[in-house]
PDB file of C-alpha atoms in Angstrom:
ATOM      1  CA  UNK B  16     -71.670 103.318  98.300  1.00 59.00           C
ATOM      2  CA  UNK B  17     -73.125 101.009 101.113  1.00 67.00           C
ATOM      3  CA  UNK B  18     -71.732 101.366 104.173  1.00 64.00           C
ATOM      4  CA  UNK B  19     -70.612  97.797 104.290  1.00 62.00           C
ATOM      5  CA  UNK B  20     -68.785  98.512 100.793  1.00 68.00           C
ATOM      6  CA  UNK B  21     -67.421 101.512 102.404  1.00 68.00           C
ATOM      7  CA  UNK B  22     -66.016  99.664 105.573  1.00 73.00           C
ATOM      8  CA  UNK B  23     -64.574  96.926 103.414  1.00 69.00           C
ATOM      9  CA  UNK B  24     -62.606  99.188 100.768  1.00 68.00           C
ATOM     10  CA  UNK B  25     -61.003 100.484 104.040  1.00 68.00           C
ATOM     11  CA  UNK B  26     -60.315  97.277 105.313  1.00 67.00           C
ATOM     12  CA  UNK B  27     -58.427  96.274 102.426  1.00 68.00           C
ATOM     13  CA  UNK B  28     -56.668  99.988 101.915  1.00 65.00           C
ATOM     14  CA  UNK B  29     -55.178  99.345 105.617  1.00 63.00           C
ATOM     15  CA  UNK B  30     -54.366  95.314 105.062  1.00 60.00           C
ATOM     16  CA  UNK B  31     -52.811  95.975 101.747  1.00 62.00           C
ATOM     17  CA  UNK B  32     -50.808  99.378 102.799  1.00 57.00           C
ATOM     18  CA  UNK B  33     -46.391  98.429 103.101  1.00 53.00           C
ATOM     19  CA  UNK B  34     -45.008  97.627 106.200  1.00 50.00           C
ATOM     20  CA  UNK B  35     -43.362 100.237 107.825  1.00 50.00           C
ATOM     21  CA  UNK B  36     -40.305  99.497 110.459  1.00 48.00           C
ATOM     22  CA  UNK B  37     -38.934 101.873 113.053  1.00 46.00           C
ATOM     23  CA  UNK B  38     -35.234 101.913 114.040  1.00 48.00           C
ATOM     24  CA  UNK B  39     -34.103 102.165 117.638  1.00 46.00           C
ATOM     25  CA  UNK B  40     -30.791 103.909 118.117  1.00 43.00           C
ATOM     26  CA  UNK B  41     -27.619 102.168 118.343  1.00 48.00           C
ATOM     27  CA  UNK B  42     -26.829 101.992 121.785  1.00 50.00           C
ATOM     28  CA  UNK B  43     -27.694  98.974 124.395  1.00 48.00           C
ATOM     29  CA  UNK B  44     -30.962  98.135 125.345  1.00 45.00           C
ATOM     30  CA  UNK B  45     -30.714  98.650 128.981  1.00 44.00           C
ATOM     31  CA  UNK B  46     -29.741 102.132 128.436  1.00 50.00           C
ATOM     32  CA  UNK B  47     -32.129 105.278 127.270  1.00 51.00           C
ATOM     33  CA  UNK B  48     -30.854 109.064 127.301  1.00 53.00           C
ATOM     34  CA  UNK B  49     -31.866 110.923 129.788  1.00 52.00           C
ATOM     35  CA  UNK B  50     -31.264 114.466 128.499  1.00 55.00           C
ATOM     36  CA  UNK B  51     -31.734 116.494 125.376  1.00 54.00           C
ATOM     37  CA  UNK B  52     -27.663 116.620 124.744  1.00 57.00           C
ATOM     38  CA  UNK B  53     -27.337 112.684 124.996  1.00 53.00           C
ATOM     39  CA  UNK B  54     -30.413 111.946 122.897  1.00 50.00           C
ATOM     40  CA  UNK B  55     -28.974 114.436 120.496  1.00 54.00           C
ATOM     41  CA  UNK B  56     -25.648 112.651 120.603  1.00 56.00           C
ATOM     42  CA  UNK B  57     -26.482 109.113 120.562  1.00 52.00           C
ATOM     43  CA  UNK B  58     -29.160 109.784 117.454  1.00 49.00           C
ATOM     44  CA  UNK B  59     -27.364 108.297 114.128  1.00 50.00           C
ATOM     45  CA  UNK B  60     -26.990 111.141 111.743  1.00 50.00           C
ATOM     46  CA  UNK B  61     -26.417 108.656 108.212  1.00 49.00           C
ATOM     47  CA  UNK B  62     -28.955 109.116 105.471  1.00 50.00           C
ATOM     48  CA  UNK B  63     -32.332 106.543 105.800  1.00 48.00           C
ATOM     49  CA  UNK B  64     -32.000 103.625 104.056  1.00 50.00           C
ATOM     50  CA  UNK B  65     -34.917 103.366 101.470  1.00 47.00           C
ATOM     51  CA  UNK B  66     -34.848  99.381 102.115  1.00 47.00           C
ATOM     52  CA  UNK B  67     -35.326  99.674 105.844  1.00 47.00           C
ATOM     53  CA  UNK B  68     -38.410 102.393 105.499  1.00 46.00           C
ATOM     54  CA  UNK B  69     -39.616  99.281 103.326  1.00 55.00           C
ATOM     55  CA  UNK B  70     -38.857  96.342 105.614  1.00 72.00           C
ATOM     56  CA  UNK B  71     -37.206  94.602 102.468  1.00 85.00           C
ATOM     57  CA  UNK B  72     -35.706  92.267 105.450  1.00 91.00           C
ATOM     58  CA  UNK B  73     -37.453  88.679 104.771  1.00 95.00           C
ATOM     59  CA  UNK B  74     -35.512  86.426 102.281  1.00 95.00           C
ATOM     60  CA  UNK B  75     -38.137  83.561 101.125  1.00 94.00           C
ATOM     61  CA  UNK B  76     -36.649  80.102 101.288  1.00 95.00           C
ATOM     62  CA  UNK B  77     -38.732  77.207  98.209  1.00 93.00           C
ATOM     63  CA  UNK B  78     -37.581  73.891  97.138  1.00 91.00           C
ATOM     64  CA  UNK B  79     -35.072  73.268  94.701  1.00 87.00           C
ATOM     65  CA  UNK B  80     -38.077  73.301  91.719  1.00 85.00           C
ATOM     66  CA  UNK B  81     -39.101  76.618  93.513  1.00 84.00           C
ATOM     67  CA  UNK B  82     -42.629  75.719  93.161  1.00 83.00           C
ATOM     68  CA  UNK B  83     -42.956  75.904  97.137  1.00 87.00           C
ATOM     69  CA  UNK B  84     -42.038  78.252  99.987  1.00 90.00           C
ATOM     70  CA  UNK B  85     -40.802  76.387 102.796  1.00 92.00           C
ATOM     71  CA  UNK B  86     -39.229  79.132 105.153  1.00 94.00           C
ATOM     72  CA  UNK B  87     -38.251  82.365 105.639  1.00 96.00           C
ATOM     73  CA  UNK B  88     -34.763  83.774 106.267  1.00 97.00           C
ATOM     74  CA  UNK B  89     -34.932  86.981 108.247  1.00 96.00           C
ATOM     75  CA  UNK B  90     -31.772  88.786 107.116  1.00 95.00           C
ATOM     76  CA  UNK B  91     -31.508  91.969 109.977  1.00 94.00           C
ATOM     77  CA  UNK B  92     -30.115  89.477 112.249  1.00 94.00           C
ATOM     78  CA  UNK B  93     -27.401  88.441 110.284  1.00 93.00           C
ATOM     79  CA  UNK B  94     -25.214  92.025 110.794  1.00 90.00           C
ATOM     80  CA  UNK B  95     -26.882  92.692 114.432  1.00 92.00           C
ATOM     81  CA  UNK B  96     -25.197  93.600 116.898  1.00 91.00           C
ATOM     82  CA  UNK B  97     -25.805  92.464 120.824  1.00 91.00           C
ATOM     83  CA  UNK B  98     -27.983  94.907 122.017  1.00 91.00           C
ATOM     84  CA  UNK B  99     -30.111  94.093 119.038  1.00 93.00           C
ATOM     85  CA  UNK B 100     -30.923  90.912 119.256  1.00 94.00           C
ATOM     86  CA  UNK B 101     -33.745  90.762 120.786  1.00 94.00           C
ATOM     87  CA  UNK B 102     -35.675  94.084 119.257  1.00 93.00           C
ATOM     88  CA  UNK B 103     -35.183  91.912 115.689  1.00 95.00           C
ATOM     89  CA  UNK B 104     -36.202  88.650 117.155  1.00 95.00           C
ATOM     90  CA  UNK B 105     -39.200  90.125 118.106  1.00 95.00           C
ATOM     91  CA  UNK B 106     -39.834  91.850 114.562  1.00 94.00           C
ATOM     92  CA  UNK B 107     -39.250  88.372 113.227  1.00 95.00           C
ATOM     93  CA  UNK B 108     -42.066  86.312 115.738  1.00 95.00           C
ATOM     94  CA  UNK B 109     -44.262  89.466 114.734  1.00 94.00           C
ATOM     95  CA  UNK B 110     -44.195  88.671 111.488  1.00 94.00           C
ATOM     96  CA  UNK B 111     -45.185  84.864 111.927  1.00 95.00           C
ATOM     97  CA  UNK B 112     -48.104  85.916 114.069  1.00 93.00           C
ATOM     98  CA  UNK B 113     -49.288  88.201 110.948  1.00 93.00           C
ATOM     99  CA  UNK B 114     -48.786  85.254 108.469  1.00 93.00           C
ATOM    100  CA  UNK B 115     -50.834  83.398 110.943  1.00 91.00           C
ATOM    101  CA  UNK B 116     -53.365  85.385 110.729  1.00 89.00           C
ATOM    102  CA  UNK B 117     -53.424  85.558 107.004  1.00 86.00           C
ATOM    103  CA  UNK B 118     -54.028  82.099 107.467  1.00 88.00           C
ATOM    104  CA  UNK B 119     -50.392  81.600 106.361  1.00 89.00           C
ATOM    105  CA  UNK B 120     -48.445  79.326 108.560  1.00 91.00           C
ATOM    106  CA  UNK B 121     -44.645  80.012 107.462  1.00 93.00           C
ATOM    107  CA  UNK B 122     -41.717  79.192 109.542  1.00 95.00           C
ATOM    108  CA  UNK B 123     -38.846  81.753 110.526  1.00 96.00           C
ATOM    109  CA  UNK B 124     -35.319  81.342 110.596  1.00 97.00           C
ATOM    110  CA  UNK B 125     -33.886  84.224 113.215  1.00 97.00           C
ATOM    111  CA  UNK B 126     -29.874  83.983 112.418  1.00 96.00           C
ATOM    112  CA  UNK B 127     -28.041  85.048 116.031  1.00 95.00           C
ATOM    113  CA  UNK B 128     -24.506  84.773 116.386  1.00 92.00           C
ATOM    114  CA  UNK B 129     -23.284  82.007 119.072  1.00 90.00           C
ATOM    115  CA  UNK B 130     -21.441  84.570 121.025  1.00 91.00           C
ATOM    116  CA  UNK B 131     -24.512  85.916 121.360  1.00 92.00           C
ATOM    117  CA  UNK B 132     -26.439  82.751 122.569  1.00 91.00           C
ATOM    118  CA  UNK B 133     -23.996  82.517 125.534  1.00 90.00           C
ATOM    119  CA  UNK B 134     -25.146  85.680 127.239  1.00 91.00           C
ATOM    120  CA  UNK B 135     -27.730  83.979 129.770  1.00 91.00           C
ATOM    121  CA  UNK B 136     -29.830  87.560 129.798  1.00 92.00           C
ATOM    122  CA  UNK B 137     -30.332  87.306 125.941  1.00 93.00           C
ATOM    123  CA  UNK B 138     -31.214  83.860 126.577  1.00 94.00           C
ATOM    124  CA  UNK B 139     -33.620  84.530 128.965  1.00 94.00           C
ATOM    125  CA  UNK B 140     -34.762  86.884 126.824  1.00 94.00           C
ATOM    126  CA  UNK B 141     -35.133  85.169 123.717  1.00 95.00           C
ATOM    127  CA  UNK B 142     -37.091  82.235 125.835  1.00 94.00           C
ATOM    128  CA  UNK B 143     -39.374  84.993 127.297  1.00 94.00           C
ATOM    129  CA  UNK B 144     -40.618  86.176 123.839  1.00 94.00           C
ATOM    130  CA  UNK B 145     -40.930  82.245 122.098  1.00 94.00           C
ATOM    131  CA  UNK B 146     -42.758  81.509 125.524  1.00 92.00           C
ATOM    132  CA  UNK B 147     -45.338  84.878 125.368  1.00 92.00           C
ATOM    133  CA  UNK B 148     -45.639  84.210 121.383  1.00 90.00           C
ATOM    134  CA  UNK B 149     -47.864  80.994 121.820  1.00 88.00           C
ATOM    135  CA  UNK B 150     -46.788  79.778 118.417  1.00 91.00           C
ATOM    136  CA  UNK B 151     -46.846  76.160 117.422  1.00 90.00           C
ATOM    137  CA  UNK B 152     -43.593  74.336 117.601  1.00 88.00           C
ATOM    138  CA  UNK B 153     -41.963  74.309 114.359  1.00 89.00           C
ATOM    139  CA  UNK B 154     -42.582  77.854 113.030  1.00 94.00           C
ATOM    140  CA  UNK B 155     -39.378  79.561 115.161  1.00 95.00           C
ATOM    141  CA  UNK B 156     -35.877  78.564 114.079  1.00 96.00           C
ATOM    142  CA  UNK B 157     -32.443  79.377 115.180  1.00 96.00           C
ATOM    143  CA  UNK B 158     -30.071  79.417 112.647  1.00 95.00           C
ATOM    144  CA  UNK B 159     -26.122  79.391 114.450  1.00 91.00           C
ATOM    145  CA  UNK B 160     -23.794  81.892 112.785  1.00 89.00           C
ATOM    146  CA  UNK B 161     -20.361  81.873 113.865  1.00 81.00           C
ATOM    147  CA  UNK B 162     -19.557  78.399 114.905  1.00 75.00           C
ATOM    148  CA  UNK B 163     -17.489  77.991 117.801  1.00 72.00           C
ATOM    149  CA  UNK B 164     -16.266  75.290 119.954  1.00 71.00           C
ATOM    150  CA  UNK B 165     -19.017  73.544 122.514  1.00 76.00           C
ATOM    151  CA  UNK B 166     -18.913  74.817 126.334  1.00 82.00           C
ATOM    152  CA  UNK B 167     -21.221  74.927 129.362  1.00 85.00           C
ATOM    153  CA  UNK B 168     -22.799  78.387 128.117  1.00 87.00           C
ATOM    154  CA  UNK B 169     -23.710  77.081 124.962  1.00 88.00           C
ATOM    155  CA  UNK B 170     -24.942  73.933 125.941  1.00 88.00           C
ATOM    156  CA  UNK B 171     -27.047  75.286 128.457  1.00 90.00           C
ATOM    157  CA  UNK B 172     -28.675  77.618 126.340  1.00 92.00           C
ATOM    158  CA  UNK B 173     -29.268  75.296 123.665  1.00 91.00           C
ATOM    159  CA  UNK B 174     -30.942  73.063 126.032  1.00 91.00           C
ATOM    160  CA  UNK B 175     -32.980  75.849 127.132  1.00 92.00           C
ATOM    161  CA  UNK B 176     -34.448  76.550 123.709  1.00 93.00           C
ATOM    162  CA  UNK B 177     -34.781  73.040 122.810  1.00 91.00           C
ATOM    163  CA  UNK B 178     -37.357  72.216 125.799  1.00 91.00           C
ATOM    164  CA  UNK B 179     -39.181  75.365 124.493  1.00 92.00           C
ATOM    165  CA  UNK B 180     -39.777  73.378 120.675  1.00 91.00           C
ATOM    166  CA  UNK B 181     -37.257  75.272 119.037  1.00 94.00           C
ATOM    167  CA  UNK B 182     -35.452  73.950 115.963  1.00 94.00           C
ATOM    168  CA  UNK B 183     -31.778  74.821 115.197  1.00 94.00           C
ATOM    169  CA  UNK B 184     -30.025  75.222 111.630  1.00 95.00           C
ATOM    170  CA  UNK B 185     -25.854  75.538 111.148  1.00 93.00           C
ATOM    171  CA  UNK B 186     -25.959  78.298 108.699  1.00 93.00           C
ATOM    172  CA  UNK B 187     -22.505  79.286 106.639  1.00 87.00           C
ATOM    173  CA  UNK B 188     -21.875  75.865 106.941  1.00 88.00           C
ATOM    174  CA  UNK B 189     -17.860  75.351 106.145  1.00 80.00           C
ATOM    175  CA  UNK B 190     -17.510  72.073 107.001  1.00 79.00           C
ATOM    176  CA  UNK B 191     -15.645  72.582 110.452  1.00 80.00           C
ATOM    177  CA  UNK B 192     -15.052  69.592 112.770  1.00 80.00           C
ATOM    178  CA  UNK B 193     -16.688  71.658 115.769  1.00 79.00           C
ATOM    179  CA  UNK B 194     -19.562  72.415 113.625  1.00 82.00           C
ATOM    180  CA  UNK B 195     -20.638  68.438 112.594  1.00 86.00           C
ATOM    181  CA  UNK B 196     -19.836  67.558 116.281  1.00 83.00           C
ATOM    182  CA  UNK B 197     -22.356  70.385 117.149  1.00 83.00           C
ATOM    183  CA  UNK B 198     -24.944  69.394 114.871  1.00 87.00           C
ATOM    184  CA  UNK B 199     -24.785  65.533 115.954  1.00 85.00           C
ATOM    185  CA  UNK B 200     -24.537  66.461 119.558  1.00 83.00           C
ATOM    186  CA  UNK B 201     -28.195  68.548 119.073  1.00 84.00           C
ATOM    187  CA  UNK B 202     -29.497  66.811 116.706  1.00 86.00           C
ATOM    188  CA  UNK B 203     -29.943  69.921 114.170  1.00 91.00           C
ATOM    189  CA  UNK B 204     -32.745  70.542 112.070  1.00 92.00           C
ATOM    190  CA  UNK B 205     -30.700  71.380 108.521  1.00 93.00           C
ATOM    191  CA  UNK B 206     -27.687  72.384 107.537  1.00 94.00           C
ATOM    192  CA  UNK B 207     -27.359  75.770 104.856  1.00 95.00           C
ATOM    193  CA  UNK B 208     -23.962  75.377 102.413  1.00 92.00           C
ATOM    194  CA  UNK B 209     -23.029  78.572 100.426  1.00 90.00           C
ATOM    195  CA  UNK B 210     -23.400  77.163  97.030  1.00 90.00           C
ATOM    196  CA  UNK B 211     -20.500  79.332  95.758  1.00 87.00           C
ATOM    197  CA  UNK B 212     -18.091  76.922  97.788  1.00 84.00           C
ATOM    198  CA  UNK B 213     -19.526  74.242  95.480  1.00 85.00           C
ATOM    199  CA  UNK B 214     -19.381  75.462  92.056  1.00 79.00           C
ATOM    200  CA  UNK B 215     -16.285  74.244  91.699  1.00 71.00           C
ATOM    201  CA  UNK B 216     -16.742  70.416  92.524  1.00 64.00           C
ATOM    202  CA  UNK B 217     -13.041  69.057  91.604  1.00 62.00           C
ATOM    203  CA  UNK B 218     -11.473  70.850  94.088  1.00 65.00           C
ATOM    204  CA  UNK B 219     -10.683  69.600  97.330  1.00 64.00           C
ATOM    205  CA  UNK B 220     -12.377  72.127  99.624  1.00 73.00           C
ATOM    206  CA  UNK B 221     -15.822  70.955  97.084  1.00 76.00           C
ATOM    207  CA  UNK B 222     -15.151  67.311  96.869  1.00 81.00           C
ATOM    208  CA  UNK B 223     -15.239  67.344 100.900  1.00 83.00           C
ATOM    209  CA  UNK B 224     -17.997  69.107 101.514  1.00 85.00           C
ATOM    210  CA  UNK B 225     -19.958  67.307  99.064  1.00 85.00           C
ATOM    211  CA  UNK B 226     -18.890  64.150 101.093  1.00 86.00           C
ATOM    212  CA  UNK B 227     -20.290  65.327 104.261  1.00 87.00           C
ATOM    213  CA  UNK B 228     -23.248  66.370 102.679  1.00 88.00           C
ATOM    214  CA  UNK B 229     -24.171  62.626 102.345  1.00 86.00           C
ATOM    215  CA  UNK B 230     -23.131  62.325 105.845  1.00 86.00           C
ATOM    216  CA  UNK B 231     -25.616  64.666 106.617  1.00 87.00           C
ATOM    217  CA  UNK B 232     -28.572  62.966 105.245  1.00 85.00           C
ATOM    218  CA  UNK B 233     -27.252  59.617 106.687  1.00 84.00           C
ATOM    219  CA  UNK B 234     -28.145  61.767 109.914  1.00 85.00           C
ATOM    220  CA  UNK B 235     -31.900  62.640 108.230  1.00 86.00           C
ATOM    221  CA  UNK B 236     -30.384  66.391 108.383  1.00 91.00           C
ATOM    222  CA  UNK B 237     -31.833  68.860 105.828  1.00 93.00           C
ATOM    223  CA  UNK B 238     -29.840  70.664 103.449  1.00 94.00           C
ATOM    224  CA  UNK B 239     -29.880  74.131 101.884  1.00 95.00           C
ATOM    225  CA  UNK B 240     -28.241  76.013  99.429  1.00 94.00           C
ATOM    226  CA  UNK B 241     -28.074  79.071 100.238  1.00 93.00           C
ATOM    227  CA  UNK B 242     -26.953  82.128  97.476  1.00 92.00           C
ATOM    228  CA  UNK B 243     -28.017  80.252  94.645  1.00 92.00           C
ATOM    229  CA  UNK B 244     -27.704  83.048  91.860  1.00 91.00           C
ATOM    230  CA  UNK B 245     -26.875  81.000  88.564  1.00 90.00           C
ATOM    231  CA  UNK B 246     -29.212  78.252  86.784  1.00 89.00           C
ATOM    232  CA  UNK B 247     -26.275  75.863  87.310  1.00 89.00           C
ATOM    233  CA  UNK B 248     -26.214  76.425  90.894  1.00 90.00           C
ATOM    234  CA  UNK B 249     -29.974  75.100  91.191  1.00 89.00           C
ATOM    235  CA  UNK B 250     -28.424  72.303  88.255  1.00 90.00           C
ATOM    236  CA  UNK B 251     -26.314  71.189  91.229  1.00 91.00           C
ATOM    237  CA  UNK B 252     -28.739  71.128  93.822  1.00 92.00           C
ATOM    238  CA  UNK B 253     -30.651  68.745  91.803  1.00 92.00           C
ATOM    239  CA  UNK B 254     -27.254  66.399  91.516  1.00 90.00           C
ATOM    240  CA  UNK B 255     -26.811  66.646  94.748  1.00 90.00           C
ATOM    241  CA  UNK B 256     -30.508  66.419  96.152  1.00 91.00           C
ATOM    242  CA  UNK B 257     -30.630  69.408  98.065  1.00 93.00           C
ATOM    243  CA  UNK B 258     -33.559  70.054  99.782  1.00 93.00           C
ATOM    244  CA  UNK B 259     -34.349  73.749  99.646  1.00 95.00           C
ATOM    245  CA  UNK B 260     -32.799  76.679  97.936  1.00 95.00           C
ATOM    246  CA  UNK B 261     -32.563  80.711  98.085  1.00 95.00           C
ATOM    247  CA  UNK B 262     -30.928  83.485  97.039  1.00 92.00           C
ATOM    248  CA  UNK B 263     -31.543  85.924  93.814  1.00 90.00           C
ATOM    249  CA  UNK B 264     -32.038  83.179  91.505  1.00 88.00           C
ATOM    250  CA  UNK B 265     -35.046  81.863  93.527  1.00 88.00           C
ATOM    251  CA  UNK B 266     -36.901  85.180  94.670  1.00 88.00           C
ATOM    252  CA  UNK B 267     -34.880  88.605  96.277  1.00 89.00           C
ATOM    253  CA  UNK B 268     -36.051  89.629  99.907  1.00 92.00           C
ATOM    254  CA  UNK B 269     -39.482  91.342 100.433  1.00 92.00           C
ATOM    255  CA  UNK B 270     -41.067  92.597 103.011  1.00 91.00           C
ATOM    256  CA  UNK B 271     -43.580  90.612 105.657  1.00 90.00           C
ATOM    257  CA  UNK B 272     -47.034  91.933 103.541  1.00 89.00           C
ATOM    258  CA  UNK B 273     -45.232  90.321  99.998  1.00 89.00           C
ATOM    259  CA  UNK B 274     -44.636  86.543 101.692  1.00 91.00           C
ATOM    260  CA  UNK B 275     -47.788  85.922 102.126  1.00 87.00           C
ATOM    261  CA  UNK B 276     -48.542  86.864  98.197  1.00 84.00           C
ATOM    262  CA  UNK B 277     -46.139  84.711  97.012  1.00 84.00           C
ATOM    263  CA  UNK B 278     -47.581  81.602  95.773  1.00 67.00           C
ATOM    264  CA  UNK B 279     -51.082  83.009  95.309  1.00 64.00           C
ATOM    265  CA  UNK B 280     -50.139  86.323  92.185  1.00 56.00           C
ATOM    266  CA  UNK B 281     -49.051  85.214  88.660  1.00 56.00           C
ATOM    267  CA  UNK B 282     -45.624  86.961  89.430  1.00 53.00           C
ATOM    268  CA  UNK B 283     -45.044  84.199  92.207  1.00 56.00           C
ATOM    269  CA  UNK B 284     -46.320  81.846  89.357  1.00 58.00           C
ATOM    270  CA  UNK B 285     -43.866  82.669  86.924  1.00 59.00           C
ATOM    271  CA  UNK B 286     -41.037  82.945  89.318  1.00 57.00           C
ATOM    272  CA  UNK B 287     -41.942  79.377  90.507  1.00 56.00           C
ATOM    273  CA  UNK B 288     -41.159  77.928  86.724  1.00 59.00           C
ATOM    274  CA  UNK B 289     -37.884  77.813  87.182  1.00 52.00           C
ATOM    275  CA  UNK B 290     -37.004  74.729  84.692  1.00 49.00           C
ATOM    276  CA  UNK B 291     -33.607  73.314  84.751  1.00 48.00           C
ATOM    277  CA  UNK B 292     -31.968  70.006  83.141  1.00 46.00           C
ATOM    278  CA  UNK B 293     -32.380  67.189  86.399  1.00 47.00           C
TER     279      UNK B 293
END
C-alpha cells in the first residue's frame, strides 16, 4: 500500500469514527471542586446512558414530503438545566461548524427556556459564543420554551440576539395570548405546534389553533409540526400546509456524524418516500 493510500484509509477511519460527548458534572458552571472529598461528592453515581456515549442528541427537521432536511432540533437543551446552558449551546454551534466543513450548511435550533434568557450573564454568554463562532446569519436559532409574559429582561435580551442575526422560533406552541403577542412583537421566524393537539380537529382546543395557524401565515410565519408519529399526522400537515415536519415518523435523532449522511445513503432515500394521500 502507497503511502498516499495509507494516509487516506486513515483519514477516512478518523472522519467516519462516532462522535463521542463528555458530560460535565451537575453543579454550576462558576463552581469546580477543589478537593478530592467534593469532587468525589459532587460526581453523579447513575449508570451511563448508552445514548449520551453516542451523542444520539440531534433530531433532523424535512418538509412535510420529507424529501428535504431543513433544520436540526438539538434535543439536550430541552431538559437543561441553568448552569447548562451554555456547555450545550456550544456542543450545538460545534456541530454546525463540522457540517460546515462537510460542506453541509444546516441550521440549528438550540431550545433554552425563557427564564433562562433573562439572566443577563447567560446572555452575555450566549452572544459571546454566536459572536466567536463566525457563522453566517441564519444557521443559529433560538427556539423559546416556556412562554412567559414580556418584560424589560426579556426584551432586552431578545434585542441583543437579534442585532447579532439570530432567528427565534415559539416552540410547544399552545396558542397562548402572551405567546402570539410575543411572536408579532419580534417578528419570529416559525412557530412549532405539537401535532398531537391537532389530531383531533372538531374539538375546540383544535379548531382554534388551526385558526391561528392561518393567522400565522397572514404574518409570513413558518409552521412546524412537531411529534409527527402517525401517517395521518403528516395527512394533516398537508391539509393544513405546514411547512416542515419531525418526529419518529420522519427520521429518530442521530448523532452530528449521521446528519450530514442523510440525504446522500439509500437509507435516507427510502426514508425520504414517505407517500401520503394530499
Amino acid at each position: 500500500m502507497s503511502p498516499k493510500s495509507r494516509l487516506y484509509n486513515l483519514v477516512m477511519a478518523w472522519k467516519n469514527k462516532p462522535f463521542r460527548q463528555l458530560r460535565d458534572i451537575e453543579q454550576p458552571y462558576w463552581e469546580s471542586p477543589k478537593h478530592e472529598d467534593q469532587f468525589a461528592q459532587a460526581t453523579p453515581r447513575n449508570v451511563v446512558d448508552p445514548l449520551a456515549y453516542r451523542g444520539i442528541d440531534f433530531e433532523p427537521i424535512f418538509n412535510r414530503s420529507g424529501s428535504s432536511l431543513k433544520g436540526v432540533l438539538f434535543r439536550p437543551l430541552l431538559s437543561a438545566s441553568s448552569s447548562e446552558v451554555l456547555r450545550y449551546c456550544m456542543e450545538g454551534i460545534d456541530a454546525i461548524h463540522y457540517w460546515q466543513c462537510s460542506n453541509r450548511i444546516i441550521p440549528l435550533i438550540l431550545p433554552i427556556k425563557v427564564t433562562d434568557l433573562k439572566i443577563e450573564a447567560c446572555v452575555d454568554g450566549l452572544c459571546d459564543l454566536i459572536l466567536n463562532s463566525r457563522l453566517p446569519i441564519g444557521l443559529i436559532n433560538i427556539g423559546f420554551l416556556h412562554h412567559q409574559d414580556i418584560d424589560n429582561e426579556l426584551t432586552a435580551a431578545v434585542t441583543k440576539l437579534r442585532r447579532l442575526g439570530v432567528l427565534f422560533h415559539a416552540l410547544q406552541f399552545d396558542g397562548n395570548p402572551n405567546t402570539i403577542k410575543l411572536i408579532s412583537q419580534f417578528q419570529f421566524e416559525a412557530v412549532h405546534l405539537d401535532v398531537s393537539h391537532l389530531r383531533e380537529t372538531s374539538s375546540l382546543s383544535g379548531t382554534q389553533l388551526i385558526n391561528q395557524i392561518h393567522l400565522l401565515k397572514k404574518w409570513s410565519c413558518k409552521t412546524y409540526f412537531s411529534n409527527v408519529t402517525f401517517v395521518r399526522d403528516n395527512e394533516l400537515a398537508y391539509q393544513l400546509g405546514i411547512d416542515y415536519c419531525y418526529g419518529s415518523l420522519m427520521l429518530s435523532p442521530v448523532n452530528r456524524h449521521q446528519i450530514i449522511h442523510i440525504q446522500d445513503s439509500r437509507i435516507g432515500k427510502a426514508l425520504f418516500s414517505i407517500q401520503t394521500s394530499k
